[in-house]
């Protein structure tokens, strides 16, 4: 991989699932050389093959960390790496011999990224969990859903990806910046609870200002307002309406032909059901894509609700190439964009162990040394 603002950085990624691979995907997208260490010789316990998207842009080496030779091979890679990322429960990396002390003793400038749900300490640190558990504890799940209904899981976007992998990547880049001054590495403790809690900062601010009522579906941004909601169209598909500002709301009414009607005030949330009913009646008269065309040149803040499988066809996404094809799979393109050092088109996800020999040779192993590792069951 060449090009991109992180070109020249080397990342050793210990294979895991979802959040850490997403963080490493970001680093790879932006030009870092990410070496994914697949765990060979353990029967594949708990780990799945590369997804083809989250694992794009890597090179792959298959190592049995339970052999002395395999452990030494990984620590040899660490010696010349800038970053190591692991996603084990607290204490597991230490037991394997690749904990922070083990790695920083070999490379004092290493940035050691740790991705967990609960964090490295605290009463829940050793417990199992998934995205929904982490965002529940962070206060990020409870506000999401319709009034009088249960909280709705927002896929695994808030915990695994927004509060997890993205925060991990940001923390690693911050530590790299600090290293440029101090010359020293450090441990980045990225917790999905911490990250998901951080994503609720705006809601905390609104609440402190007296502008947020507790309970779902009672606020402007959680579905109570008629001007910030989704509406079903004639074909059963939907549009999203987000005209928060009064002048944008006025344009919505103009386009819908409702300007002259006796309607509730925009911000009267008590009367919002009446206004929603009237807007719903109008939107139900035409198919979604007809409405998209009507509002295409408007500032009324109305957009078609697209599935992930059709978003690439929207003219805006087409022109900006927001989606690309890698290895025959359509997927989001790297983001954000850079003027001088644009991110390269990612390589497809590698097969586990696809680059074992080349990576070991780069680390200083000669052909006979590589063969000895293979004979010892240390690599595949």
Coordinates of C-alpha atoms in Angstrom, one line a residue, residues 65-361:
X65 CA 1.3 -17.4 19.5
X66 CA 1.3 -20.5 21.8
X67 CA 4.7 -21.6 20.5
X68 CA 7.9 -19.8 21.7
X69 CA 8.9 -19.4 18.1
X70 CA 5.6 -17.8 17.0
X71 CA 5.6 -15.4 20.0
X72 CA 9.2 -14.4 19.1
X73 CA 8.2 -13.8 15.5
X74 CA 5.4 -11.4 16.5
X75 CA 7.7 -9.6 19.0
X76 CA 10.2 -9.2 16.1
X77 CA 7.6 -7.6 14.0
X78 CA 6.8 -5.2 17.0
X79 CA 10.4 -4.1 17.1
X80 CA 10.0 -2.1 13.9
X81 CA 6.3 -1.3 14.1
X82 CA 4.8 2.1 15.0
X83 CA 1.5 0.7 16.4
X84 CA 0.1 -2.6 17.8
X85 CA -3.6 -3.1 18.1
X86 CA -5.3 -5.9 20.1
X87 CA -8.9 -6.5 21.1
X88 CA -8.7 -9.2 23.8
X89 CA -10.3 -9.1 27.2
X90 CA -8.1 -7.4 29.8
X91 CA -5.1 -9.7 30.8
X92 CA -5.3 -12.0 27.8
X93 CA -2.5 -10.2 25.8
X94 CA -0.3 -10.3 28.9
X95 CA -0.9 -14.1 29.3
X96 CA 0.0 -14.6 25.6
X97 CA 3.3 -12.6 26.1
X98 CA 2.3 -9.7 23.9
X99 CA 1.1 -7.3 26.6
X100 CA 2.2 -3.6 26.8
X101 CA 5.3 -4.4 28.9
X102 CA 6.4 -7.2 26.6
X103 CA 6.0 -5.0 23.5
X104 CA 7.3 -1.7 24.9
X105 CA 10.4 -3.4 26.2
X106 CA 11.2 -4.3 22.6
X107 CA 10.1 -1.0 21.2
X108 CA 9.8 2.0 23.6
X109 CA 8.3 4.1 20.9
X110 CA 5.4 1.7 20.2
X111 CA 1.8 3.0 20.4
X112 CA -0.1 0.1 21.9
X113 CA -3.8 0.3 21.1
X114 CA -6.3 -1.7 23.2
X115 CA -9.9 -2.1 22.2
X116 CA -12.4 -3.5 24.7
X117 CA -16.1 -2.9 25.5
X118 CA -15.8 -2.1 29.2
X119 CA -12.2 -0.8 29.4
X120 CA -9.1 -2.2 31.0
X121 CA -10.3 -1.7 34.6
X122 CA -13.5 -1.3 36.5
X123 CA -15.9 -4.0 37.9
X124 CA -17.2 -5.1 34.5
X125 CA -13.8 -5.2 32.8
X126 CA -13.5 -9.0 32.8
X127 CA -17.1 -9.6 31.7
X128 CA -18.4 -10.5 28.3
X129 CA -20.6 -8.0 26.3
X130 CA -21.6 -6.7 22.9
X131 CA -22.4 -3.3 21.4
X132 CA -25.9 -3.3 22.8
X133 CA -24.6 -3.8 26.4
X134 CA -22.0 -1.1 26.1
X135 CA -24.3 1.6 24.7
X136 CA -26.9 0.6 27.3
X137 CA -24.5 1.3 30.1
X138 CA -23.2 4.5 28.4
X139 CA -26.7 6.1 28.3
X140 CA -26.6 6.0 24.5
X141 CA -29.3 3.4 23.9
X142 CA -32.1 4.6 26.2
X143 CA -33.0 7.7 24.2
X144 CA -33.4 5.9 20.9
X145 CA -36.9 4.8 20.0
X146 CA -40.5 5.9 19.7
X147 CA -42.5 7.3 22.6
X148 CA -44.0 4.6 24.7
X149 CA -42.0 1.9 23.0
X150 CA -38.8 0.0 23.9
X151 CA -35.3 1.4 23.1
X152 CA -34.3 0.4 19.5
X153 CA -30.8 -1.0 18.9
X154 CA -29.1 1.3 16.3
X155 CA -27.5 -1.7 14.6
X156 CA -24.0 -1.9 16.1
X157 CA -23.0 1.6 14.9
X158 CA -22.6 3.5 18.2
X159 CA -20.6 1.0 20.2
X160 CA -18.5 -1.1 17.8
X161 CA -17.8 1.5 15.2
X162 CA -18.5 5.1 16.4
X163 CA -17.6 4.7 20.0
X164 CA -15.2 1.8 19.4
X165 CA -13.1 1.6 16.3
X166 CA -13.3 5.2 15.3
X167 CA -12.2 6.4 18.8
X168 CA -9.4 3.8 18.8
X169 CA -8.1 5.2 15.5
X170 CA -8.4 8.8 16.9
X171 CA -6.6 7.8 20.1
X172 CA -3.8 6.1 18.2
X173 CA -3.2 9.2 16.0
X174 CA -3.2 11.5 19.0
X175 CA -0.6 9.3 20.7
X176 CA 1.5 9.3 17.5
X177 CA 1.4 13.1 17.5
X178 CA 2.6 13.2 21.2
X179 CA 5.4 10.7 20.3
X180 CA 6.7 13.1 17.7
X181 CA 7.5 15.4 20.6
X182 CA 8.5 13.0 23.3
X183 CA 9.8 10.1 21.3
X184 CA 8.0 7.7 23.7
X185 CA 5.2 5.3 23.1
X186 CA 2.2 4.7 25.3
X187 CA -1.0 2.6 25.8
X188 CA -4.3 3.7 24.3
X189 CA -7.2 2.3 26.3
X190 CA -10.2 2.5 23.9
X191 CA -13.5 1.4 25.6
X192 CA -16.8 1.3 23.8
X193 CA -18.6 2.4 26.9
X194 CA -16.3 5.5 27.1
X195 CA -16.7 6.2 23.4
X196 CA -20.4 5.8 23.2
X197 CA -20.8 8.0 26.3
X198 CA -18.7 10.7 24.5
X199 CA -21.1 10.5 21.6
X200 CA -23.9 11.7 23.9
X201 CA -22.1 15.0 24.8
X202 CA -24.7 17.0 22.8
X203 CA -27.6 15.4 24.6
X204 CA -26.0 16.2 28.0
X205 CA -25.5 19.8 26.9
X206 CA -29.2 20.1 25.8
X207 CA -30.3 18.5 29.1
X208 CA -28.2 20.9 31.2
X209 CA -29.7 23.8 29.3
X210 CA -33.3 22.6 30.0
X211 CA -33.8 21.7 26.4
X212 CA -34.1 18.0 26.7
X213 CA -36.9 16.0 28.4
X214 CA -36.3 12.6 29.7
X215 CA -38.1 9.7 28.0
X216 CA -38.1 8.7 24.4
X217 CA -39.9 10.6 21.7
X218 CA -40.4 13.8 23.6
X219 CA -37.7 16.0 22.0
X220 CA -37.0 17.7 18.7
X221 CA -34.4 15.3 17.6
X222 CA -35.8 12.0 18.9
X223 CA -39.0 11.8 16.8
X224 CA -41.4 14.1 18.7
X225 CA -41.2 17.0 16.2
X226 CA -43.1 16.8 12.9
X227 CA -40.2 18.6 11.1
X228 CA -37.6 16.1 12.2
X229 CA -39.0 12.6 11.3
X230 CA -39.5 10.1 8.5
X231 CA -42.6 9.8 6.4
X232 CA -44.0 6.9 4.3
X233 CA -44.5 7.6 0.6
X234 CA -47.0 6.1 -1.9
X235 CA -44.7 3.2 -2.7
X236 CA -44.1 2.2 0.9
X237 CA -40.6 3.8 0.9
X238 CA -39.7 6.8 3.1
X239 CA -38.3 10.3 3.1
X240 CA -36.4 12.0 5.9
X241 CA -37.4 15.5 6.9
X242 CA -35.0 17.6 8.9
X243 CA -36.0 21.3 8.5
X244 CA -35.1 22.5 12.0
X245 CA -34.6 26.2 11.2
X246 CA -37.8 28.2 10.6
X247 CA -36.8 29.4 7.1
X248 CA -36.1 25.8 6.0
X249 CA -39.4 24.7 7.5
X250 CA -41.2 27.5 5.6
X251 CA -39.7 26.2 2.4
X252 CA -41.0 22.7 3.2
X253 CA -44.5 24.0 3.5
X254 CA -44.1 26.0 0.3
X255 CA -43.0 23.0 -1.7
X256 CA -45.7 20.8 -0.2
X257 CA -48.4 23.4 -0.9
X258 CA -49.2 23.8 2.8
X259 CA -48.2 27.4 3.3
X260 CA -51.7 28.8 3.4
X261 CA -53.2 26.1 5.7
X262 CA -54.0 26.6 9.4
X263 CA -51.3 24.4 10.9
X264 CA -49.9 24.1 14.4
X265 CA -46.8 26.2 15.2
X266 CA -43.5 24.5 14.1
X267 CA -42.1 24.0 17.6
X268 CA -45.4 23.2 19.4
X269 CA -44.5 19.6 20.3
X270 CA -47.9 19.0 22.0
X271 CA -49.6 19.7 18.7
X272 CA -47.0 17.8 16.6
X273 CA -49.2 14.7 16.1
X274 CA -51.7 16.9 14.2
X275 CA -48.9 18.4 12.0
X276 CA -47.4 15.0 11.4
X277 CA -50.7 13.7 10.3
X278 CA -51.0 16.4 7.7
X279 CA -47.5 16.0 6.4
X280 CA -48.0 12.2 6.2
X281 CA -51.1 12.7 4.1
X282 CA -49.2 14.8 1.6
X283 CA -46.1 12.6 1.4
X284 CA -48.3 9.5 0.9
X285 CA -49.5 10.9 -2.4
X286 CA -46.3 10.3 -4.4
X287 CA -43.5 7.7 -4.5
X288 CA -40.3 8.4 -2.7
X289 CA -38.2 9.1 -5.8
X290 CA -40.7 11.6 -7.0
X291 CA -40.4 13.5 -3.8
X292 CA -36.6 13.2 -4.0
X293 CA -36.8 14.9 -7.4
X294 CA -39.2 17.6 -6.2
X295 CA -36.8 18.5 -3.3
X296 CA -33.5 18.0 -5.1
X297 CA -32.9 21.7 -5.6
X298 CA -34.6 22.8 -2.3
X299 CA -33.3 23.8 1.1
X300 CA -36.3 22.2 2.8
X301 CA -34.0 19.5 4.1
X302 CA -35.9 16.5 2.7
X303 CA -34.0 13.4 1.5
X304 CA -34.9 10.0 0.3
X305 CA -34.2 7.2 2.9
X306 CA -31.9 4.9 1.0
X307 CA -30.9 1.4 1.9
X308 CA -27.2 0.6 2.1
X309 CA -27.6 -1.3 -1.2
X310 CA -29.0 1.6 -3.2
X311 CA -27.1 4.5 -1.7
X312 CA -24.3 4.1 -4.3
X313 CA -26.8 5.0 -7.0
X314 CA -27.7 8.4 -5.7
X315 CA -26.2 11.1 -8.1
X316 CA -24.4 12.9 -5.2
X317 CA -22.7 9.7 -4.0
X318 CA -21.9 8.8 -7.6
X319 CA -20.2 12.1 -8.4
X320 CA -18.2 12.1 -5.2
X321 CA -17.4 8.3 -5.5
X322 CA -18.6 7.8 -1.9
X323 CA -18.8 4.1 -2.7
X324 CA -16.2 2.0 -4.5
X325 CA -15.8 -1.6 -5.6
X326 CA -12.9 -3.5 -4.0
X327 CA -12.4 -7.2 -4.8
X328 CA -15.9 -7.4 -6.4
X329 CA -17.6 -6.0 -3.3
X330 CA -19.3 -2.6 -3.3
X331 CA -18.4 -0.7 -0.1
X332 CA -17.8 2.7 1.4
X333 CA -14.7 4.5 0.1
X334 CA -12.0 5.7 2.5
X335 CA -12.9 8.9 4.4
X336 CA -12.1 11.7 5.0
X337 CA -10.5 13.2 1.9
X338 CA -7.1 14.9 1.7
X339 CA -5.9 17.5 -0.8
X340 CA -2.2 16.5 -1.1
X341 CA -2.1 12.9 0.1
X342 CA -5.3 11.3 -1.1
X343 CA -6.0 7.8 0.3
X344 CA -5.3 5.0 -2.2
X345 CA -7.9 2.6 -3.4
X346 CA -7.8 -0.2 -0.8
X347 CA -6.6 -3.7 -1.6
X348 CA -9.1 -6.6 -1.1
X349 CA -8.9 -8.4 2.2
X350 CA -6.1 -11.0 2.2
X351 CA -6.5 -14.7 2.8
X352 CA -5.3 -15.6 6.3
X353 CA -1.6 -16.1 6.1
X354 CA -1.4 -15.0 2.5
X355 CA 1.8 -12.9 3.2
X356 CA 3.5 -14.9 5.9
X357 CA 6.7 -15.5 4.0
X358 CA 7.1 -11.9 2.7
X359 CA 6.4 -10.4 6.1
X360 CA 8.9 -12.6 7.8
X361 CA 11.5 -11.9 5.2

